[in-house]
Short mmCIF file of C-alpha atoms and ligand atoms in Angstrom, two decimals:
data_model
loop_
_atom_site.label_atom_id
_atom_site.label_comp_id
_atom_site.label_asym_id
_atom_site.label_seq_id
_atom_site.Cartn_x
_atom_site.Cartn_y
_atom_site.Cartn_z
CA UNK M 100 -5.98 -12.61 18.30
CA UNK M 101 -2.48 -11.48 17.53
CA UNK M 102 -2.01 -9.74 20.85
CA UNK M 103 -2.69 -12.34 23.47
CA UNK M 104 -3.61 -10.11 26.32
CA UNK M 105 -3.32 -6.57 27.46
CA UNK M 106 -3.51 -4.79 30.70
CA UNK M 107 -6.21 -2.21 31.07
CA UNK M 108 -4.35 0.86 32.19
CA UNK M 109 -6.55 3.89 32.64
CA UNK M 110 -5.57 7.49 32.70
CA UNK M 111 -7.64 10.01 34.53
CA UNK M 112 -8.32 13.58 33.58
CA UNK M 113 -8.18 16.36 36.13
CA UNK M 114 -11.75 15.67 37.30
CA UNK M 115 -11.08 12.00 37.82
CA UNK M 116 -12.73 10.80 34.59
CA UNK M 117 -11.14 8.06 32.56
CA UNK M 118 -10.10 9.63 29.27
CA UNK M 119 -7.38 8.68 26.90
CA UNK M 120 -6.77 9.69 23.29
CA UNK M 121 -5.71 6.80 21.08
CA UNK M 122 -5.59 5.78 17.44
CA UNK M 123 -7.75 2.94 16.26
CA UNK M 124 -7.36 0.93 13.07
CA UNK M 125 -10.24 -1.00 11.54
CA UNK M 126 -9.80 -3.58 8.84
CA UNK M 127 -11.73 -4.48 5.73
CA UNK M 128 -14.44 -7.06 5.89
CA UNK M 129 -12.92 -9.74 3.67
CA UNK M 130 -9.90 -9.52 5.87
CA UNK M 131 -11.92 -10.54 8.88
CA UNK M 132 -13.43 -13.65 7.33
CA UNK M 133 -12.05 -17.02 6.43
CA UNK M 134 -9.39 -19.39 7.60
CA UNK M 135 -6.38 -17.18 6.94
CA UNK M 136 -7.73 -14.35 8.96
CA UNK M 137 -5.12 -14.44 11.70
CA UNK M 138 -2.29 -14.60 9.13
CA UNK M 139 -3.70 -11.55 7.30
CA UNK M 140 -4.13 -9.78 10.56
CA UNK M 141 -0.57 -10.50 11.62
CA UNK M 142 0.77 -9.36 8.21
CA UNK M 143 -1.17 -6.12 8.36
CA UNK M 144 0.02 -5.45 11.90
CA UNK M 145 3.62 -6.22 10.96
CA UNK M 146 3.32 -3.73 8.09
CA UNK M 147 1.79 -1.14 10.40
CA UNK M 148 4.64 -1.61 12.87
CA UNK M 149 7.16 -1.31 10.08
CA UNK M 150 5.60 1.93 8.83
CA UNK M 151 5.59 3.58 12.25
CA UNK M 152 8.91 2.30 13.54
CA UNK M 153 10.43 5.78 13.45
CA UNK M 154 7.56 7.44 15.31
CA UNK M 155 7.23 7.05 19.08
CA UNK M 156 4.20 5.20 20.42
CA UNK M 157 3.65 3.62 23.73
CA UNK M 158 1.61 0.52 23.21
CA UNK M 159 -0.53 -1.41 20.78
CA UNK M 160 -3.28 -3.94 21.43
CA UNK M 161 -6.34 -5.33 19.77
CA UNK M 162 -9.84 -5.42 21.13
CA UNK M 163 -12.62 -7.14 19.19
CA UNK M 164 -11.10 -6.87 15.72
CA UNK M 165 -9.74 -3.33 15.92
CA UNK M 166 -6.20 -2.33 16.69
CA UNK M 167 -5.57 0.40 19.25
CA UNK M 168 -2.39 2.43 19.55
CA UNK M 169 -1.44 4.56 22.49
CA UNK M 170 0.63 7.57 21.55
CA UNK M 171 1.15 11.23 22.16
CA UNK M 172 -1.59 13.18 20.42
CA UNK M 173 0.96 15.44 18.73
CA UNK M 174 2.16 12.39 16.79
CA UNK M 175 -1.31 11.25 15.67
CA UNK M 176 -1.18 12.81 12.19
CA UNK M 177 2.22 11.32 11.42
CA UNK M 178 1.15 7.91 12.70
CA UNK M 179 -2.11 8.08 10.79
CA UNK M 180 -0.46 9.01 7.48
CA UNK M 181 1.94 6.09 7.69
CA UNK M 182 -0.65 3.57 8.85
CA UNK M 183 -3.00 4.54 6.01
CA UNK M 184 -0.44 3.15 3.53
CA UNK M 185 -1.08 -0.39 4.68
CA UNK M 186 -3.49 -2.36 2.50
CA UNK M 187 -6.55 -3.98 4.05
CA UNK M 188 -7.34 -1.05 6.35
CA UNK M 189 -10.76 0.53 6.14
CA UNK M 190 -10.34 3.40 8.63
CA UNK M 191 -7.94 5.01 11.05
CA UNK M 192 -9.73 6.98 13.78
CA UNK M 193 -8.77 9.29 16.61
CA UNK M 194 -10.63 7.79 19.55
CA UNK M 195 -11.07 8.51 23.22
CA UNK M 196 -10.94 5.47 25.41
CA UNK M 197 -13.15 5.61 28.44
CA UNK M 198 -15.02 3.35 30.84
CA UNK M 199 -18.47 1.79 30.61
CA UNK M 200 -20.26 4.47 32.46
CA UNK M 201 -22.74 6.92 30.95
CA UNK M 202 -21.10 9.96 32.50
CA UNK M 203 -17.68 8.96 31.24
CA UNK M 204 -19.02 8.20 27.78
CA UNK M 205 -20.65 11.56 27.47
CA UNK M 206 -17.58 13.30 28.87
CA UNK M 207 -15.55 11.62 26.11
CA UNK M 208 -18.05 12.77 23.46
CA UNK M 209 -17.85 16.28 24.76
CA UNK M 210 -14.08 16.24 24.67
CA UNK M 211 -14.15 14.98 21.11
CA UNK M 212 -16.71 17.57 19.98
CA UNK M 213 -14.84 20.40 21.66
CA UNK M 214 -11.73 19.31 19.80
CA UNK M 215 -13.32 19.11 16.39
CA UNK M 216 -16.76 20.68 16.08
CA UNK M 217 -17.59 23.55 18.43
CA UNK M 218 -19.07 26.72 17.09
CA UNK M 219 -20.15 25.40 13.70
CA UNK M 220 -23.66 24.68 12.47
CA UNK M 221 -23.23 21.02 11.79
CA UNK M 222 -25.70 18.16 11.77
CA UNK M 223 -24.75 14.93 13.48
CA UNK M 224 -25.84 11.44 14.33
CA UNK M 225 -24.78 9.21 17.19
CA UNK M 226 -23.86 5.69 16.06
CA UNK M 227 -23.45 3.12 18.83
CA UNK M 228 -22.11 -0.37 18.44
CA UNK M 229 -22.47 -2.61 21.45
CA UNK M 230 -20.15 -5.62 21.32
CA UNK M 231 -20.63 -6.13 25.06
CA UNK M 232 -24.25 -7.25 25.20
CA UNK M 233 -24.20 -7.02 29.01
CA UNK M 234 -23.88 -3.24 28.90
CA UNK M 235 -26.89 -1.64 30.58
CA UNK M 236 -28.10 0.38 27.55
CA UNK M 237 -28.97 -1.06 24.17
CA UNK M 238 -27.45 0.78 21.20
CA UNK M 239 -30.49 2.92 20.22
CA UNK M 240 -31.05 3.85 23.85
CA UNK M 241 -27.45 4.93 24.34
CA UNK M 242 -27.53 6.87 21.05
CA UNK M 243 -30.67 8.71 22.14
CA UNK M 244 -29.28 9.59 25.57
CA UNK M 245 -25.94 10.85 24.24
CA UNK M 246 -27.66 12.66 21.36
CA UNK M 247 -29.89 14.43 23.91
CA UNK M 248 -26.90 15.54 25.99
CA UNK M 249 -25.14 16.87 22.90
CA UNK M 250 -28.20 18.89 21.82
CA UNK M 251 -28.44 20.34 25.32
CA UNK M 252 -24.80 21.44 25.47
CA UNK M 253 -24.03 22.35 21.84
CA UNK M 254 -26.72 24.73 20.54
CA UNK M 255 -25.11 24.88 17.07
CA UNK M 256 -25.49 21.18 16.45
CA UNK M 257 -28.62 19.51 15.09
CA UNK M 258 -29.52 15.89 14.55
CA UNK M 259 -29.82 14.48 11.04
CA UNK M 260 -30.04 10.70 11.05
CA UNK M 261 -30.07 10.24 7.26
CA UNK M 262 -27.35 12.53 5.99
CA UNK M 263 -25.39 14.00 8.90
CA UNK M 264 -22.28 16.17 8.47
CA UNK M 265 -20.52 13.93 10.95
CA UNK M 266 -21.12 10.91 13.13
CA UNK M 267 -20.23 10.38 16.74
CA UNK M 268 -19.30 6.72 17.03
CA UNK M 269 -19.47 4.90 20.33
CA UNK M 270 -18.04 1.38 20.43
CA UNK M 271 -18.97 -0.43 23.63
CA UNK M 272 -16.52 -3.28 24.18
CA UNK M 273 -14.48 -4.18 27.29
CA UNK M 274 -13.70 -0.49 27.17
CA UNK M 275 -15.70 2.20 25.47
CA UNK M 276 -14.25 4.09 22.51
CA UNK M 277 -15.72 7.38 21.33
CA UNK M 278 -14.73 9.10 18.11
CA UNK M 279 -15.89 11.30 15.27
CA UNK M 280 -12.64 11.87 13.40
CA UNK M 281 -11.87 9.05 11.02
CA UNK M 282 -9.79 8.70 7.86
CA UNK M 283 -10.52 6.30 5.06
CA UNK M 284 -7.90 3.66 4.25
CA UNK M 285 -6.79 2.37 0.85
CA UNK M 286 -8.86 -0.79 1.12
CA UNK M 287 -7.47 -3.71 -0.82
CA UNK M 288 -6.21 -6.94 0.62
CA UNK M 289 -3.34 -7.45 3.04
CA UNK M 290 0.00 -8.16 1.41
CA UNK M 291 0.66 -11.86 1.19
CA UNK M 292 -2.92 -12.94 0.67
CA UNK M 293 -2.57 -13.27 -3.14
CA UNK M 294 0.72 -15.03 -3.71
CA UNK M 295 4.06 -13.66 -4.73
CA UNK M 296 5.10 -11.83 -7.91
CA UNK M 297 8.15 -10.24 -9.48
CA UNK M 298 7.77 -6.64 -10.66
CA UNK M 299 9.92 -5.52 -13.59
CA UNK M 300 10.85 -2.15 -12.19
CA UNK M 301 12.38 0.37 -14.57
CA UNK M 302 13.04 3.92 -13.49
CA UNK M 303 9.88 5.24 -15.13
CA UNK M 304 6.48 6.37 -13.95
CA UNK M 305 4.54 3.26 -14.86
CA UNK M 306 6.14 0.27 -13.22
CA UNK M 307 5.89 1.52 -9.60
CA UNK M 308 2.19 2.18 -10.20
CA UNK M 309 1.75 -1.32 -11.64
CA UNK M 310 3.45 -2.78 -8.57
CA UNK M 311 1.27 -0.73 -6.24
CA UNK M 312 -1.87 -1.98 -7.98
CA UNK M 313 -1.13 -5.69 -7.72
CA UNK M 314 0.19 -5.25 -4.18
CA UNK M 315 -3.13 -3.64 -3.33
CA UNK M 316 -4.82 -6.88 -4.31
CA UNK M 317 -2.66 -8.68 -1.77
CA UNK M 318 0.28 -9.83 -3.89
CA UNK M 319 3.65 -9.83 -2.16
CA UNK M 320 6.13 -8.33 -4.61
CA UNK M 321 9.84 -8.11 -5.13
CA UNK M 322 11.52 -6.13 -7.92
CA UNK M 323 13.76 -6.87 -10.84
CA UNK M 324 15.68 -3.98 -12.36
CA UNK M 325 17.78 -4.11 -15.51
CA UNK M 326 20.57 -1.62 -16.04
CA UNK M 327 23.45 -1.54 -18.46
CA UNK M 328 26.38 -0.14 -16.60
CA UNK M 329 28.79 1.29 -17.85
CA UNK M 330 26.50 2.45 -20.69
CA UNK M 331 24.10 3.78 -18.10
CA UNK M 332 25.20 5.49 -14.90
CA UNK M 333 25.14 3.97 -11.41
CA UNK M 334 22.51 6.56 -10.61
CA UNK M 335 20.01 4.69 -12.76
CA UNK M 336 20.20 1.70 -10.42
CA UNK M 337 20.04 3.95 -7.37
CA UNK M 338 16.88 5.51 -8.77
CA UNK M 339 15.23 2.09 -9.05
CA UNK M 340 16.25 1.31 -5.46
CA UNK M 341 14.84 4.66 -4.31
CA UNK M 342 11.57 3.86 -6.09
CA UNK M 343 11.42 0.45 -4.44
CA UNK M 344 11.93 2.16 -1.10
CA UNK M 345 9.02 4.52 -1.75
CA UNK M 346 6.83 1.56 -2.74
CA UNK M 347 7.83 -0.42 0.32
CA UNK M 348 5.74 1.83 2.56
CA UNK M 349 2.80 0.06 0.88
CA UNK M 350 4.27 -3.28 -0.04
CA UNK M 351 6.36 -4.03 3.04
CA UNK M 352 9.94 -5.12 2.78
CA UNK M 353 11.16 -5.99 -0.68
CA UNK M 354 14.08 -7.49 -2.48
CA UNK M 355 15.52 -5.78 -5.55
CA UNK M 356 17.36 -7.96 -8.04
CA UNK M 357 19.63 -5.91 -10.25
CA UNK M 358 20.78 -7.45 -13.51
CA UNK M 359 23.26 -5.94 -15.95
CA UNK M 360 22.14 -6.23 -19.58
CA UNK M 361 25.18 -4.51 -21.10
CA UNK M 362 26.61 -7.64 -22.68
CA UNK M 363 23.21 -8.70 -23.95
CA UNK M 364 22.66 -5.31 -25.60
CA UNK M 365 26.14 -5.56 -27.12
CA UNK M 366 25.38 -9.02 -28.50
CA UNK M 367 22.04 -7.84 -29.92
CA UNK M 368 23.73 -4.82 -31.53
CA UNK M 369 26.38 -6.97 -33.14
CA UNK M 370 24.20 -9.82 -34.34
CA UNK M 371 20.68 -8.59 -34.95
CA UNK M 372 18.80 -5.89 -36.77
CA UNK M 373 18.92 -2.68 -34.82
CA UNK M 374 15.20 -2.05 -35.16
CA UNK M 375 14.52 -5.28 -33.27
CA UNK M 376 16.59 -4.23 -30.23
CA UNK M 377 13.63 -3.27 -28.05
CA UNK M 378 11.57 -6.39 -28.60
CA UNK M 379 14.59 -8.68 -28.37
CA UNK M 380 15.72 -7.10 -25.12
CA UNK M 381 12.19 -7.35 -23.70
CA UNK M 382 12.20 -11.07 -24.40
CA UNK M 383 15.57 -11.36 -22.64
CA UNK M 384 14.10 -9.50 -19.65
CA UNK M 385 11.16 -11.90 -19.51
CA UNK M 386 13.27 -15.03 -19.82
CA UNK M 387 15.65 -13.81 -17.11
CA UNK M 388 12.67 -12.93 -14.93
CA UNK M 389 11.32 -16.45 -15.46
CA UNK M 390 14.60 -18.01 -14.43
CA UNK M 391 14.83 -15.86 -11.29
CA UNK M 392 11.20 -16.69 -10.51
CA UNK M 393 11.73 -20.39 -10.87
CA UNK M 394 14.59 -20.26 -8.38
CA UNK M 395 12.68 -18.06 -5.92
CA UNK M 396 9.05 -19.09 -6.15
CA UNK M 397 7.47 -16.10 -7.90
CA UNK M 398 4.14 -17.00 -9.48
CA UNK M 399 3.73 -14.09 -11.90
CA UNK M 400 5.59 -11.23 -13.54
CA UNK M 401 4.25 -7.69 -13.42
CA UNK M 402 5.02 -4.90 -15.89
CA UNK M 403 3.93 -1.30 -16.39
CA UNK M 404 3.01 -1.74 -20.02
CA UNK M 405 0.04 0.22 -21.32
CA UNK M 406 -1.43 -0.43 -24.74
CA UNK M 407 -0.38 2.09 -27.38
CA UNK M 408 1.52 4.29 -24.94
CA UNK M 409 4.74 4.04 -26.93
CA UNK M 410 5.49 2.50 -30.31
CA UNK M 411 6.75 -0.71 -28.73
CA UNK M 412 3.59 -1.30 -26.68
CA UNK M 413 1.39 -2.67 -29.42
CA UNK M 414 -0.74 -5.78 -29.17
CA UNK M 415 1.71 -7.47 -31.56
CA UNK M 416 4.57 -6.73 -29.13
CA UNK M 417 2.50 -7.94 -26.22
CA UNK M 418 1.97 -11.23 -28.04
CA UNK M 419 5.67 -11.66 -28.89
CA UNK M 420 6.66 -10.76 -25.31
CA UNK M 421 4.13 -13.25 -23.88
CA UNK M 422 5.71 -15.99 -25.95
CA UNK M 423 8.96 -15.54 -24.02
CA UNK M 424 7.39 -16.16 -20.61
CA UNK M 425 6.04 -19.34 -19.06
CA UNK M 426 4.70 -17.36 -16.13
CA UNK M 427 1.62 -15.19 -16.48
CA UNK M 428 2.51 -11.54 -17.11
CA UNK M 429 0.23 -9.20 -15.18
CA UNK M 430 -0.18 -5.78 -16.80
CA UNK M 431 -2.45 -3.80 -14.50
CA UNK M 432 -2.01 -0.58 -16.53
CA UNK M 433 -2.75 -2.09 -19.93
CA UNK M 434 -5.95 -0.12 -20.49
CA UNK M 435 -5.15 3.00 -18.51
CA UNK M 436 -4.51 6.51 -19.82
CA UNK M 437 -1.19 8.12 -18.92
CA UNK M 438 -2.95 10.86 -16.98
CA UNK M 439 -4.66 8.38 -14.68
CA UNK M 440 -1.38 6.52 -14.16
CA UNK M 441 0.32 9.81 -13.24
CA UNK M 442 -2.48 10.59 -10.76
CA UNK M 443 -1.80 7.33 -8.94
CA UNK M 444 1.96 7.89 -8.98
CA UNK M 445 1.40 11.33 -7.42
CA UNK M 446 -0.85 9.80 -4.80
CA UNK M 447 1.62 7.11 -3.81
CA UNK M 448 4.53 9.54 -3.88
CA UNK M 449 6.69 7.96 -6.60
CA UNK M 450 6.16 10.59 -9.31
CA UNK M 451 8.91 13.05 -8.35
CA UNK M 452 11.47 10.27 -8.18
CA UNK M 453 10.29 8.74 -11.47
CA UNK M 454 10.77 11.93 -13.44
CA UNK M 455 14.38 12.40 -12.33
CA UNK M 456 16.41 12.34 -15.52
CA UNK M 457 18.63 9.27 -15.45
CA UNK M 458 19.07 7.18 -18.54
CA UNK M 459 17.30 3.87 -18.67
CA UNK M 460 19.01 1.04 -20.57
CA UNK M 461 16.07 0.89 -22.95
CA UNK M 462 16.34 4.54 -23.93
CA UNK M 463 20.12 4.32 -24.52
CA UNK M 464 19.80 1.39 -26.88
CA UNK M 465 16.41 2.32 -28.32
CA UNK M 466 16.49 2.24 -32.12
CA UNK M 467 15.24 5.27 -34.04
CA UNK M 468 12.49 3.30 -35.71
CA UNK M 469 11.69 0.17 -33.72
CA UNK M 470 9.56 -2.60 -35.17
CA UNK M 471 6.09 -1.90 -33.90
CA UNK M 472 4.44 -5.00 -35.27
CA UNK M 473 6.97 -7.73 -34.60
CA UNK M 474 6.36 -11.17 -36.07
CA UNK M 475 7.27 -14.02 -33.77
CA UNK M 476 8.94 -16.17 -36.44
CA UNK M 477 11.26 -13.31 -37.54
CA UNK M 478 12.16 -12.50 -33.95
CA UNK M 479 12.92 -16.15 -33.28
CA UNK M 480 15.14 -16.24 -36.37
CA UNK M 481 17.10 -13.26 -35.06
CA UNK M 482 17.48 -14.97 -31.69
CA UNK M 483 19.16 -17.89 -33.44
CA UNK M 484 22.15 -15.57 -33.96
CA UNK M 485 22.59 -15.30 -30.18
CA UNK M 486 23.72 -17.74 -27.52
CA UNK M 487 20.70 -16.96 -25.44
CA UNK M 488 21.18 -19.32 -22.52
CA UNK M 489 24.83 -18.43 -22.01
CA UNK M 490 24.11 -14.69 -22.14
CA UNK M 491 21.27 -15.03 -19.65
CA UNK M 492 23.12 -17.28 -17.27
CA UNK M 493 26.08 -14.93 -17.22
CA UNK M 494 23.81 -11.98 -16.48
CA UNK M 495 22.11 -13.89 -13.64
CA UNK M 496 25.44 -15.04 -12.23
CA UNK M 497 26.52 -11.40 -11.87
CA UNK M 498 23.19 -10.27 -10.46
CA UNK M 499 23.22 -8.08 -7.36
CA UNK M 500 20.61 -8.29 -4.63
CA UNK M 501 19.55 -5.34 -2.53
CA UNK M 502 17.19 -5.88 0.38
CA UNK M 503 14.92 -3.10 1.48
CA UNK M 504 14.14 -3.77 5.14
P1 ATP I 744 7.99 2.69 -17.15
O1 ATP I 744 7.37 4.03 -16.95
O2 ATP I 744 7.58 1.69 -16.13
O3 ATP I 744 9.47 2.76 -17.36
P2 ATP I 744 7.57 2.85 -19.93
O4 ATP I 744 6.36 3.62 -20.23
O5 ATP I 744 8.88 3.54 -19.99
O6 ATP I 744 7.39 2.15 -18.51
P3 ATP I 744 8.66 0.71 -21.46
O7 ATP I 744 10.01 1.31 -21.42
O8 ATP I 744 8.12 0.22 -22.75
O9 ATP I 744 7.53 1.61 -20.89
O10 ATP I 744 8.65 -0.50 -20.45
C1 ATP I 744 7.50 -1.26 -20.26
C2 ATP I 744 7.68 -2.10 -19.02
O11 ATP I 744 8.80 -2.99 -19.16
C3 ATP I 744 8.02 -1.27 -17.80
O12 ATP I 744 6.85 -0.73 -17.19
C4 ATP I 744 8.72 -2.27 -16.92
O13 ATP I 744 7.78 -3.12 -16.26
C5 ATP I 744 9.49 -3.10 -17.94
N1 ATP I 744 10.84 -2.52 -18.07
C6 ATP I 744 11.29 -1.66 -18.99
N2 ATP I 744 12.57 -1.31 -18.77
C7 ATP I 744 12.96 -1.98 -17.66
C8 ATP I 744 14.17 -2.03 -16.89
N3 ATP I 744 15.23 -1.33 -17.22
N4 ATP I 744 14.17 -2.83 -15.80
C9 ATP I 744 13.09 -3.54 -15.43
N5 ATP I 744 11.93 -3.51 -16.11
C10 ATP I 744 11.86 -2.73 -17.21
MG1 MG I 745 10.64 3.15 -19.01
#
């Protein structure tokens, strides 16, 4: 366990019962299996701590595979919203911690029901999980007893074991935790469990969503942004950094590499056919990304490309772009409709930033009629007019690095 030990500190209500509101976090199943379990657990907890560092909480400990956080109840919603951004979490719940005593357990249930369910005609079910097998009541017995008490005291509530409106959960461990209010997590795998990738982050809608999707499958990501100052404004770079910051609530801390393509665009403009600018610059981006990856251990590149979305995102372009990369290029959005991509960007909170109107280097240098079906041999012939390695190495030498803590 990540937290070695914890002191059991009880708080008593005015009648002398042990009652304490807390948040609990439960993790996905895959997460709990296998050799790397404690590493995943530690990563998830580090990300949780990072996401709630600006919100006061008193203490955090784990007890049989769940994480418990002591905090002021007025901060629960804020804490919950930030914790739910961490991948690998199945639920966050508002629980009442109490002792292993039937009276206390029922008192906790009552407190919970009074908070959330009085006066409404709901159906419910009591769901007990007994981790402590020494506890005097077996799970069905405890469920029946507590269910009976609830029916006696709450005339508006009825039992429905198959399809209840809500469940009263009772976890019997070293302590007992009672709760009915729980919020579903994003699922996915904890960051760091699927290697390390480099996201090509533009200022648009798509690339942050692409990064979110691979991060959800456990890939640790950093970002690479290309700008072309002074042809594009400094604000374009700031926008990419802002987007990375928004993503980092999900992905954890990230590094943003910022590379200036101005000289490369100039060289392309002077030496190649204008209609090839987009595909040529994409191949530069990929080669530079490969070089940065080789030096820093990234195992894949990630882009926000989606088939047919714009003229340059044809299968022919995809093929010519792939040729410029030794690393696999992951394109999680390749078969998605724009509307569905926008829905995700709204959900993760990047949309409003993405639609801010700052010029991207691609749009500034975009030709009026780009080649939509590039042929690799022609593109390679055009590249012979350029000193590719020197241009790339110069761009990498002047690269800036911004760390998002
Ligand atoms: P996005 O919404 O992510 O900007 P897009 O729909 O504008 O994508 P393109 O401009 O064709 O599509 O870019 C496709 C992908 O290439 C982007 O999703 C991104 O991964 C990468 N890319 C494009 N421009 C840049 C840039 N300036 N810096 C880093 N990556 C970029
Ligand atoms: Mg774009």
